[in-house]
Amino acid sequence: MNRKIGSYFGAVFCLILAVPSGAALRYNIAVDIVREGDKVKTRRLLEQVTVDGDRGRIDFLAPDGSKSGNGGYMLTLDGGKTFAWSDGGQAVCGNWSLEAFFATVGALLEKGTRFINAELPEARVEKTLEEPGPDIHGFPTTHLRLATEFGAKGRVLIMKFEYSVEQTDDVWMTPELELPALERRWMETMGRTGFDYADAMLTAWDAEVTGVVLKHKNVVRLTNLQSGKVSVKTESMEVTGFERLEPSQIPVGTFAMPECRQVDQREMKEKAGKFIRDSLK
């Protein structure tokens, strides 16, 4: 869910689709991540998304594609204003707003930047390619390529560091689907964390990506300018299939709200911190 855009969020990009008619929709997303550095690390993330108007649910699937008890899910009944979150088989969950969550993410990033006395050079987002793309699941697409450059340098005690980041995004998007309230709110909120450096990159990226993304490839090249060491992270996201659903085809309980408790500020910080760490894996 994964949603993307800039190394501070790990370029996590999983978009939620909807059909213009407002019919319910269910589809799967596959995200493959390859990190090359001292050694090669790979990960595969699978999600199943069900959307029906303002109701939306994301199930985090097991590697074999099944809904395991440890996978967990996120659920909204109000178009993304608030979410219920369940970590696997736990009976309770946190009920929190996107605004509060991403504001906490932004505050942590701002605090971390001050801690390392970071200097952040001006970031650049440039569209380098726009061309007709192939049909994906019967929908015509446009292929965009965006190039993003940014970096950071700073000091922690006597230790200095300086990094540059080159990021390339290939996006295949279609104008024939529309984002539901859930995804619109997610994208709008993620670009308003209060951490201006990341927010500016997200805003510039969103200005170019004007359709629903069916396929996306993100390559991030991180260079340590002091040692010359380079690491490369490649993340590919693709909608692997979807189907329109009649109300009778939606399994009973899909949008049933679990027993929830309100997340306090301490827990919100823990979840925001985990979001940042997981994004950078």
PDB file of C-alpha atoms in Angstrom:
ATOM      1  CA  MET A   1       0.000   0.000   0.000  1.00  0.00           C
ATOM      2  CA  ASN A   2       2.036   1.023  -0.836  1.00  0.00           C
ATOM      3  CA  ARG A   3       2.192   3.935  -1.830  1.00  0.00           C
ATOM      4  CA  LYS A   4       5.346   5.950  -3.159  1.00  0.00           C
ATOM      5  CA  ILE A   5       7.379   8.112  -3.782  1.00  0.00           C
ATOM      6  CA  GLY A   6      10.742   9.264  -2.569  1.00  0.00           C
ATOM      7  CA  SER A   7      13.345   7.388  -0.601  1.00  0.00           C
ATOM      8  CA  TYR A   8      12.052   8.676   2.714  1.00  0.00           C
ATOM      9  CA  PHE A   9       8.990   6.504   2.135  1.00  0.00           C
ATOM     10  CA  GLY A  10      10.980   3.769   0.451  1.00  0.00           C
ATOM     11  CA  ALA A  11       9.036   4.262  -2.755  1.00  0.00           C
ATOM     12  CA  VAL A  12       6.365   1.920  -1.517  1.00  0.00           C
ATOM     13  CA  PHE A  13       3.638   2.050  -4.146  1.00  0.00           C
ATOM     14  CA  CYS A  14       0.397   0.076  -4.119  1.00  0.00           C
ATOM     15  CA  LEU A  15      -2.518   1.932  -5.651  1.00  0.00           C
ATOM     16  CA  ILE A  16      -6.180   1.125  -5.104  1.00  0.00           C
ATOM     17  CA  LEU A  17      -8.427   1.043  -8.166  1.00  0.00           C
ATOM     18  CA  ALA A  18     -12.116   1.642  -8.738  1.00  0.00           C
ATOM     19  CA  VAL A  19     -14.443   1.470 -11.713  1.00  0.00           C
ATOM     20  CA  PRO A  20     -16.379   4.591 -12.729  1.00  0.00           C
ATOM     21  CA  SER A  21     -19.715   2.844 -12.296  1.00  0.00           C
ATOM     22  CA  GLY A  22     -19.068   2.457  -8.584  1.00  0.00           C
ATOM     23  CA  ALA A  23     -19.336  -1.343  -8.755  1.00  0.00           C
ATOM     24  CA  ALA A  24     -17.360  -3.315  -6.204  1.00  0.00           C
ATOM     25  CA  LEU A  25     -13.916  -4.456  -7.292  1.00  0.00           C
ATOM     26  CA  ARG A  26     -11.447  -7.048  -6.052  1.00  0.00           C
ATOM     27  CA  TYR A  27      -7.877  -7.438  -7.302  1.00  0.00           C
ATOM     28  CA  ASN A  28      -4.422  -8.555  -6.266  1.00  0.00           C
ATOM     29  CA  ILE A  29      -1.166  -6.630  -6.141  1.00  0.00           C
ATOM     30  CA  ALA A  30       2.293  -8.184  -6.312  1.00  0.00           C
ATOM     31  CA  VAL A  31       5.327  -6.181  -5.209  1.00  0.00           C
ATOM     32  CA  ASP A  32       8.833  -7.580  -5.846  1.00  0.00           C
ATOM     33  CA  ILE A  33      11.790  -5.898  -4.150  1.00  0.00           C
ATOM     34  CA  VAL A  34      15.460  -6.554  -4.955  1.00  0.00           C
ATOM     35  CA  ARG A  35      18.225  -4.785  -3.027  1.00  0.00           C
ATOM     36  CA  GLU A  36      21.791  -5.027  -4.364  1.00  0.00           C
ATOM     37  CA  GLY A  37      24.736  -3.989  -2.211  1.00  0.00           C
ATOM     38  CA  ASP A  38      27.169  -6.119  -0.243  1.00  0.00           C
ATOM     39  CA  LYS A  39      24.742  -8.952  -0.945  1.00  0.00           C
ATOM     40  CA  VAL A  40      21.489  -9.356  -2.848  1.00  0.00           C
ATOM     41  CA  LYS A  41      18.254  -9.393  -0.841  1.00  0.00           C
ATOM     42  CA  THR A  42      14.845 -10.123  -2.312  1.00  0.00           C
ATOM     43  CA  ARG A  43      11.306  -9.830  -0.966  1.00  0.00           C
ATOM     44  CA  ARG A  44       7.836 -10.399  -2.400  1.00  0.00           C
ATOM     45  CA  LEU A  45       4.732  -8.740  -0.961  1.00  0.00           C
ATOM     46  CA  LEU A  46       1.233  -9.818  -1.921  1.00  0.00           C
ATOM     47  CA  GLU A  47      -1.987  -7.964  -1.226  1.00  0.00           C
ATOM     48  CA  GLN A  48      -5.636  -8.461  -2.027  1.00  0.00           C
ATOM     49  CA  VAL A  49      -7.758  -5.325  -2.235  1.00  0.00           C
ATOM     50  CA  THR A  50     -11.548  -5.158  -2.100  1.00  0.00           C
ATOM     51  CA  VAL A  51     -13.286  -1.824  -2.729  1.00  0.00           C
ATOM     52  CA  ASP A  52     -17.005  -1.018  -2.617  1.00  0.00           C
ATOM     53  CA  GLY A  53     -17.722   2.720  -2.622  1.00  0.00           C
ATOM     54  CA  ASP A  54     -16.326   4.229   0.576  1.00  0.00           C
ATOM     55  CA  ARG A  55     -15.583   0.778   1.962  1.00  0.00           C
ATOM     56  CA  GLY A  56     -12.143  -0.658   1.335  1.00  0.00           C
ATOM     57  CA  ARG A  57     -10.094  -3.547   2.688  1.00  0.00           C
ATOM     58  CA  ILE A  58      -6.473  -4.549   2.082  1.00  0.00           C
ATOM     59  CA  ASP A  59      -5.497  -8.100   3.076  1.00  0.00           C
ATOM     60  CA  PHE A  60      -1.771  -8.801   3.385  1.00  0.00           C
ATOM     61  CA  LEU A  61      -1.325 -12.280   1.967  1.00  0.00           C
ATOM     62  CA  ALA A  62       1.046 -15.122   2.731  1.00  0.00           C
ATOM     63  CA  PRO A  63       3.818 -15.898   0.175  1.00  0.00           C
ATOM     64  CA  ASP A  64       1.599 -18.594  -1.379  1.00  0.00           C
ATOM     65  CA  GLY A  65      -1.187 -16.043  -1.905  1.00  0.00           C
ATOM     66  CA  SER A  66      -3.438 -17.345   0.854  1.00  0.00           C
ATOM     67  CA  LYS A  67      -5.013 -15.312   3.657  1.00  0.00           C
ATOM     68  CA  SER A  68      -2.990 -16.581   6.586  1.00  0.00           C
ATOM     69  CA  GLY A  69      -3.786 -15.785  10.187  1.00  0.00           C
ATOM     70  CA  ASN A  70      -0.560 -13.801  10.471  1.00  0.00           C
ATOM     71  CA  GLY A  71      -1.099 -11.622   7.415  1.00  0.00           C
ATOM     72  CA  GLY A  72      -3.273  -8.922   8.885  1.00  0.00           C
ATOM     73  CA  TYR A  73      -5.394  -6.358   7.103  1.00  0.00           C
ATOM     74  CA  MET A  74      -6.445  -2.719   6.961  1.00  0.00           C
ATOM     75  CA  LEU A  75     -10.087  -1.661   6.737  1.00  0.00           C
ATOM     76  CA  THR A  76     -11.950   1.598   6.164  1.00  0.00           C
ATOM     77  CA  LEU A  77     -15.680   2.222   6.038  1.00  0.00           C
ATOM     78  CA  ASP A  78     -15.554   5.983   5.453  1.00  0.00           C
ATOM     79  CA  GLY A  79     -13.444   6.468   2.336  1.00  0.00           C
ATOM     80  CA  GLY A  80     -10.134   6.497   4.188  1.00  0.00           C
ATOM     81  CA  LYS A  81     -10.923   9.075   6.857  1.00  0.00           C
ATOM     82  CA  THR A  82     -10.123   6.437   9.465  1.00  0.00           C
ATOM     83  CA  PHE A  83      -8.706   2.928   9.333  1.00  0.00           C
ATOM     84  CA  ALA A  84      -8.942  -0.162  11.448  1.00  0.00           C
ATOM     85  CA  TRP A  85      -5.719  -2.141  11.527  1.00  0.00           C
ATOM     86  CA  SER A  86      -5.287  -5.736  12.585  1.00  0.00           C
ATOM     87  CA  ASP A  87      -1.948  -7.470  12.880  1.00  0.00           C
ATOM     88  CA  GLY A  88      -2.732 -11.051  12.020  1.00  0.00           C
ATOM     89  CA  GLY A  89      -5.002 -12.896  14.392  1.00  0.00           C
ATOM     90  CA  GLN A  90      -5.131 -10.246  17.107  1.00  0.00           C
ATOM     91  CA  ALA A  91      -8.668  -9.533  18.239  1.00  0.00           C
ATOM     92  CA  VAL A  92      -8.099  -5.810  18.822  1.00  0.00           C
ATOM     93  CA  CYS A  93      -6.833  -3.179  16.458  1.00  0.00           C
ATOM     94  CA  GLY A  94      -6.018   0.476  16.315  1.00  0.00           C
ATOM     95  CA  ASN A  95      -8.483   2.940  14.863  1.00  0.00           C
ATOM     96  CA  TRP A  96      -6.596   5.977  13.581  1.00  0.00           C
ATOM     97  CA  SER A  97      -6.854   8.777  11.040  1.00  0.00           C
ATOM     98  CA  LEU A  98      -4.551   9.111   8.048  1.00  0.00           C
ATOM     99  CA  GLU A  99      -3.878  12.751   8.896  1.00  0.00           C
ATOM    100  CA  ALA A 100      -2.641  11.860  12.379  1.00  0.00           C
ATOM    101  CA  PHE A 101      -0.575   8.927  11.125  1.00  0.00           C
ATOM    102  CA  PHE A 102       1.257  10.787   8.351  1.00  0.00           C
ATOM    103  CA  ALA A 103       1.726  13.857  10.556  1.00  0.00           C
ATOM    104  CA  THR A 104       3.511  11.529  12.986  1.00  0.00           C
ATOM    105  CA  VAL A 105       5.630  10.120  10.143  1.00  0.00           C
ATOM    106  CA  GLY A 106       6.566  13.678   9.138  1.00  0.00           C
ATOM    107  CA  ALA A 107       7.440  14.658  12.696  1.00  0.00           C
ATOM    108  CA  LEU A 108       9.754  11.649  13.035  1.00  0.00           C
ATOM    109  CA  LEU A 109      11.489  12.471   9.748  1.00  0.00           C
ATOM    110  CA  GLU A 110      11.889  16.108  10.786  1.00  0.00           C
ATOM    111  CA  LYS A 111      13.309  15.071  14.153  1.00  0.00           C
ATOM    112  CA  GLY A 112      15.720  12.617  12.544  1.00  0.00           C
ATOM    113  CA  THR A 113      16.931  15.281  10.109  1.00  0.00           C
ATOM    114  CA  ARG A 114      17.678  17.674  12.976  1.00  0.00           C
ATOM    115  CA  PHE A 115      19.419  14.937  14.987  1.00  0.00           C
ATOM    116  CA  ILE A 116      21.966  14.275  12.255  1.00  0.00           C
ATOM    117  CA  ASN A 117      22.268  17.979  11.375  1.00  0.00           C
ATOM    118  CA  ALA A 118      21.337  17.098   7.814  1.00  0.00           C
ATOM    119  CA  GLU A 119      21.693  19.441   4.884  1.00  0.00           C
ATOM    120  CA  LEU A 120      19.181  18.612   2.143  1.00  0.00           C
ATOM    121  CA  PRO A 121      20.007  19.880  -1.345  1.00  0.00           C
ATOM    122  CA  GLU A 122      17.173  20.908  -3.605  1.00  0.00           C
ATOM    123  CA  ALA A 123      15.352  17.886  -5.003  1.00  0.00           C
ATOM    124  CA  ARG A 124      14.501  17.591  -8.689  1.00  0.00           C
ATOM    125  CA  VAL A 125      11.655  15.618 -10.294  1.00  0.00           C
ATOM    126  CA  GLU A 126      11.651  15.554 -14.124  1.00  0.00           C
ATOM    127  CA  LYS A 127       9.509  13.725 -16.657  1.00  0.00           C
ATOM    128  CA  THR A 128      11.898  12.228 -19.216  1.00  0.00           C
ATOM    129  CA  LEU A 129       9.497  10.067 -21.243  1.00  0.00           C
ATOM    130  CA  GLU A 130       5.798   9.928 -22.126  1.00  0.00           C
ATOM    131  CA  GLU A 131       4.534   7.447 -24.711  1.00  0.00           C
ATOM    132  CA  PRO A 132       1.584   5.121 -25.395  1.00  0.00           C
ATOM    133  CA  GLY A 133       1.861   1.932 -23.383  1.00  0.00           C
ATOM    134  CA  PRO A 134       0.392  -1.549 -23.843  1.00  0.00           C
ATOM    135  CA  ASP A 135      -3.116  -2.549 -22.844  1.00  0.00           C
ATOM    136  CA  ILE A 136      -3.153  -3.999 -19.329  1.00  0.00           C
ATOM    137  CA  HIS A 137      -6.218  -6.057 -18.382  1.00  0.00           C
ATOM    138  CA  GLY A 138      -7.956  -4.515 -21.379  1.00  0.00           C
ATOM    139  CA  PHE A 139      -7.264  -0.897 -20.406  1.00  0.00           C
ATOM    140  CA  PRO A 140      -5.109   1.413 -22.562  1.00  0.00           C
ATOM    141  CA  THR A 141      -2.129   2.863 -20.724  1.00  0.00           C
ATOM    142  CA  THR A 142       0.350   5.707 -20.944  1.00  0.00           C
ATOM    143  CA  HIS A 143       3.970   4.990 -20.049  1.00  0.00           C
ATOM    144  CA  LEU A 144       5.731   7.710 -18.055  1.00  0.00           C
ATOM    145  CA  ARG A 145       9.338   7.808 -16.892  1.00  0.00           C
ATOM    146  CA  LEU A 146      10.208  10.169 -14.038  1.00  0.00           C
ATOM    147  CA  ALA A 147      13.734  10.933 -12.863  1.00  0.00           C
ATOM    148  CA  THR A 148      14.223  12.188  -9.302  1.00  0.00           C
ATOM    149  CA  GLU A 149      17.470  13.395  -7.746  1.00  0.00           C
ATOM    150  CA  PHE A 150      18.058  14.332  -4.118  1.00  0.00           C
ATOM    151  CA  GLY A 151      20.492  13.678  -1.306  1.00  0.00           C
ATOM    152  CA  ALA A 152      21.672  14.514   2.181  1.00  0.00           C
ATOM    153  CA  LYS A 153      24.811  15.247   4.144  1.00  0.00           C
ATOM    154  CA  GLY A 154      25.338  15.730   7.847  1.00  0.00           C
ATOM    155  CA  ARG A 155      27.217  14.820  10.977  1.00  0.00           C
ATOM    156  CA  VAL A 156      26.547  12.689  14.063  1.00  0.00           C
ATOM    157  CA  LEU A 157      29.152  13.533  16.715  1.00  0.00           C
ATOM    158  CA  ILE A 158      32.467  13.128  14.832  1.00  0.00           C
ATOM    159  CA  MET A 159      31.044  11.016  12.033  1.00  0.00           C
ATOM    160  CA  LYS A 160      30.266  12.715   8.720  1.00  0.00           C
ATOM    161  CA  PHE A 161      28.169  11.346   5.887  1.00  0.00           C
ATOM    162  CA  GLU A 162      27.073  12.445   2.438  1.00  0.00           C
ATOM    163  CA  TYR A 163      24.759  10.591   0.079  1.00  0.00           C
ATOM    164  CA  SER A 164      23.214  11.185  -3.310  1.00  0.00           C
ATOM    165  CA  VAL A 165      20.102   9.448  -4.595  1.00  0.00           C
ATOM    166  CA  GLU A 166      19.053   8.892  -8.201  1.00  0.00           C
ATOM    167  CA  GLN A 167      15.563   7.470  -8.593  1.00  0.00           C
ATOM    168  CA  THR A 168      13.861   6.334 -11.798  1.00  0.00           C
ATOM    169  CA  ASP A 169      10.157   5.519 -11.956  1.00  0.00           C
ATOM    170  CA  ASP A 170       8.499   3.823 -14.913  1.00  0.00           C
ATOM    171  CA  VAL A 171       4.721   4.091 -14.571  1.00  0.00           C
ATOM    172  CA  TRP A 172       1.977   2.579 -16.714  1.00  0.00           C
ATOM    173  CA  MET A 173      -1.308   4.376 -15.979  1.00  0.00           C
ATOM    174  CA  THR A 174      -4.786   4.371 -17.473  1.00  0.00           C
ATOM    175  CA  PRO A 175      -7.378   7.172 -17.694  1.00  0.00           C
ATOM    176  CA  GLU A 176     -10.272   4.703 -17.865  1.00  0.00           C
ATOM    177  CA  LEU A 177     -10.369   3.908 -14.159  1.00  0.00           C
ATOM    178  CA  GLU A 178     -10.773   6.335 -11.303  1.00  0.00           C
ATOM    179  CA  LEU A 179      -9.409   6.406  -7.798  1.00  0.00           C
ATOM    180  CA  PRO A 180     -11.934   5.755  -5.044  1.00  0.00           C
ATOM    181  CA  ALA A 181     -12.263   8.012  -2.030  1.00  0.00           C
ATOM    182  CA  LEU A 182      -9.987   5.690  -0.065  1.00  0.00           C
ATOM    183  CA  GLU A 183      -7.019   6.036  -2.396  1.00  0.00           C
ATOM    184  CA  ARG A 184      -7.557   9.726  -3.139  1.00  0.00           C
ATOM    185  CA  ARG A 185      -7.430  10.483   0.553  1.00  0.00           C
ATOM    186  CA  TRP A 186      -4.342   8.312   1.044  1.00  0.00           C
ATOM    187  CA  MET A 187      -2.394  10.059  -1.725  1.00  0.00           C
ATOM    188  CA  GLU A 188      -3.480  13.540  -0.672  1.00  0.00           C
ATOM    189  CA  THR A 189      -2.632  12.932   2.965  1.00  0.00           C
ATOM    190  CA  MET A 190       0.731  11.288   2.334  1.00  0.00           C
ATOM    191  CA  GLY A 191       1.901  14.506   0.672  1.00  0.00           C
ATOM    192  CA  ARG A 192       0.976  16.605   3.719  1.00  0.00           C
ATOM    193  CA  THR A 193       3.196  15.171   6.438  1.00  0.00           C
ATOM    194  CA  GLY A 194       4.618  18.553   7.444  1.00  0.00           C
ATOM    195  CA  PHE A 195       8.115  17.415   6.417  1.00  0.00           C
ATOM    196  CA  ASP A 196       8.469  19.892   3.568  1.00  0.00           C
ATOM    197  CA  TYR A 197      11.373  18.207   1.773  1.00  0.00           C
ATOM    198  CA  ALA A 198       9.505  14.924   1.211  1.00  0.00           C
ATOM    199  CA  ASP A 199       6.146  16.659   0.696  1.00  0.00           C
ATOM    200  CA  ALA A 200       7.547  18.718  -2.187  1.00  0.00           C
ATOM    201  CA  MET A 201       8.792  15.583  -3.967  1.00  0.00           C
ATOM    202  CA  LEU A 202       5.487  13.794  -3.481  1.00  0.00           C
ATOM    203  CA  THR A 203       3.547  16.797  -4.788  1.00  0.00           C
ATOM    204  CA  ALA A 204       5.756  17.064  -7.889  1.00  0.00           C
ATOM    205  CA  TRP A 205       5.419  13.330  -8.530  1.00  0.00           C
ATOM    206  CA  ASP A 206       1.630  13.389  -8.181  1.00  0.00           C
ATOM    207  CA  ALA A 207       1.375  16.295 -10.620  1.00  0.00           C
ATOM    208  CA  GLU A 208       2.702  14.014 -13.373  1.00  0.00           C
ATOM    209  CA  VAL A 209       0.915  10.771 -12.473  1.00  0.00           C
ATOM    210  CA  THR A 210      -2.652  11.691 -13.389  1.00  0.00           C
ATOM    211  CA  GLY A 211      -4.155   8.246 -14.028  1.00  0.00           C
ATOM    212  CA  VAL A 212      -4.616   5.005 -12.136  1.00  0.00           C
ATOM    213  CA  VAL A 213      -1.359   3.040 -12.045  1.00  0.00           C
ATOM    214  CA  LEU A 214      -1.587  -0.574 -13.186  1.00  0.00           C
ATOM    215  CA  LYS A 215       2.144  -1.259 -13.275  1.00  0.00           C
ATOM    216  CA  HIS A 216       5.133   0.494 -11.776  1.00  0.00           C
ATOM    217  CA  LYS A 217       8.898  -0.046 -11.606  1.00  0.00           C
ATOM    218  CA  ASN A 218      11.020   1.993  -9.210  1.00  0.00           C
ATOM    219  CA  VAL A 219      14.837   1.936  -9.185  1.00  0.00           C
ATOM    220  CA  VAL A 220      16.720   3.798  -6.437  1.00  0.00           C
ATOM    221  CA  ARG A 221      20.503   4.174  -6.685  1.00  0.00           C
ATOM    222  CA  LEU A 222      22.066   5.328  -3.390  1.00  0.00           C
ATOM    223  CA  THR A 223      25.690   6.479  -3.495  1.00  0.00           C
ATOM    224  CA  ASN A 224      27.881   7.098  -0.456  1.00  0.00           C
ATOM    225  CA  LEU A 225      29.889  10.049  -1.742  1.00  0.00           C
ATOM    226  CA  GLN A 226      32.624   9.516   0.850  1.00  0.00           C
ATOM    227  CA  SER A 227      33.327   5.837   0.259  1.00  0.00           C
ATOM    228  CA  GLY A 228      31.987   5.547  -3.274  1.00  0.00           C
ATOM    229  CA  LYS A 229      29.866   2.570  -2.224  1.00  0.00           C
ATOM    230  CA  VAL A 230      26.681   2.137  -4.268  1.00  0.00           C
ATOM    231  CA  SER A 231      23.517   0.199  -3.441  1.00  0.00           C
ATOM    232  CA  VAL A 232      20.577  -0.296  -5.788  1.00  0.00           C
ATOM    233  CA  LYS A 233      16.992  -1.098  -4.830  1.00  0.00           C
ATOM    234  CA  THR A 234      14.501  -2.168  -7.494  1.00  0.00           C
ATOM    235  CA  GLU A 235      10.814  -2.396  -6.674  1.00  0.00           C
ATOM    236  CA  SER A 236       8.217  -3.613  -9.168  1.00  0.00           C
ATOM    237  CA  MET A 237       4.458  -3.396  -8.576  1.00  0.00           C
ATOM    238  CA  GLU A 238       1.821  -4.903 -10.826  1.00  0.00           C
ATOM    239  CA  VAL A 239      -1.895  -5.508 -10.601  1.00  0.00           C
ATOM    240  CA  THR A 240      -2.069  -9.260 -11.200  1.00  0.00           C
ATOM    241  CA  GLY A 241      -5.767  -9.494 -11.978  1.00  0.00           C
ATOM    242  CA  PHE A 242      -9.058  -8.045 -10.889  1.00  0.00           C
ATOM    243  CA  GLU A 243     -12.756  -8.720 -11.064  1.00  0.00           C
ATOM    244  CA  ARG A 244     -15.928  -6.692 -10.691  1.00  0.00           C
ATOM    245  CA  LEU A 245     -18.202  -7.955  -7.942  1.00  0.00           C
ATOM    246  CA  GLU A 246     -21.931  -7.852  -7.417  1.00  0.00           C
ATOM    247  CA  PRO A 247     -22.982  -7.193  -3.792  1.00  0.00           C
ATOM    248  CA  SER A 248     -23.912 -10.848  -3.391  1.00  0.00           C
ATOM    249  CA  GLN A 249     -20.372 -11.883  -4.383  1.00  0.00           C
ATOM    250  CA  ILE A 250     -18.683 -10.002  -1.545  1.00  0.00           C
ATOM    251  CA  PRO A 251     -17.955 -12.534   1.226  1.00  0.00           C
ATOM    252  CA  VAL A 252     -19.899 -11.949   4.422  1.00  0.00           C
ATOM    253  CA  GLY A 253     -17.723 -10.182   6.984  1.00  0.00           C
ATOM    254  CA  THR A 254     -15.383  -8.547   4.466  1.00  0.00           C
ATOM    255  CA  PHE A 255     -16.244  -5.080   5.756  1.00  0.00           C
ATOM    256  CA  ALA A 256     -17.153  -6.052   9.319  1.00  0.00           C
ATOM    257  CA  MET A 257     -15.440  -3.691  11.746  1.00  0.00           C
ATOM    258  CA  PRO A 258     -13.439  -5.619  14.363  1.00  0.00           C
ATOM    259  CA  GLU A 259     -13.348  -4.737  18.021  1.00  0.00           C
ATOM    260  CA  CYS A 260     -11.100  -1.677  18.151  1.00  0.00           C
ATOM    261  CA  ARG A 261      -9.400   0.531  20.647  1.00  0.00           C
ATOM    262  CA  GLN A 262      -8.056   4.040  20.048  1.00  0.00           C
ATOM    263  CA  VAL A 263      -4.337   4.259  19.365  1.00  0.00           C
ATOM    264  CA  ASP A 264      -2.496   6.538  21.792  1.00  0.00           C
ATOM    265  CA  GLN A 265       0.350   8.846  20.771  1.00  0.00           C
ATOM    266  CA  ARG A 266       3.059   6.436  21.903  1.00  0.00           C
ATOM    267  CA  GLU A 267       1.647   3.621  19.802  1.00  0.00           C
ATOM    268  CA  MET A 268       1.126   5.966  16.872  1.00  0.00           C
ATOM    269  CA  LYS A 269       4.857   6.837  16.979  1.00  0.00           C
ATOM    270  CA  GLU A 270       5.756   3.160  17.098  1.00  0.00           C
ATOM    271  CA  LYS A 271       3.620   2.376  14.049  1.00  0.00           C
ATOM    272  CA  ALA A 272       4.930   5.419  12.155  1.00  0.00           C
ATOM    273  CA  GLY A 273       8.504   4.430  12.946  1.00  0.00           C
ATOM    274  CA  LYS A 274       7.866   0.875  11.761  1.00  0.00           C
ATOM    275  CA  PHE A 275       6.315   2.262   8.561  1.00  0.00           C
ATOM    276  CA  ILE A 276       9.534   4.204   7.866  1.00  0.00           C
ATOM    277  CA  ARG A 277      11.805   1.257   8.702  1.00  0.00           C
ATOM    278  CA  ASP A 278       9.791  -1.180   6.591  1.00  0.00           C
ATOM    279  CA  SER A 279       9.790   1.268   3.686  1.00  0.00           C
ATOM    280  CA  LEU A 280      13.587   1.340   3.687  1.00  0.00           C
ATOM    281  CA  LYS A 281      14.093  -2.435   3.796  1.00  0.00           C
TER     282      LYS A 281
END
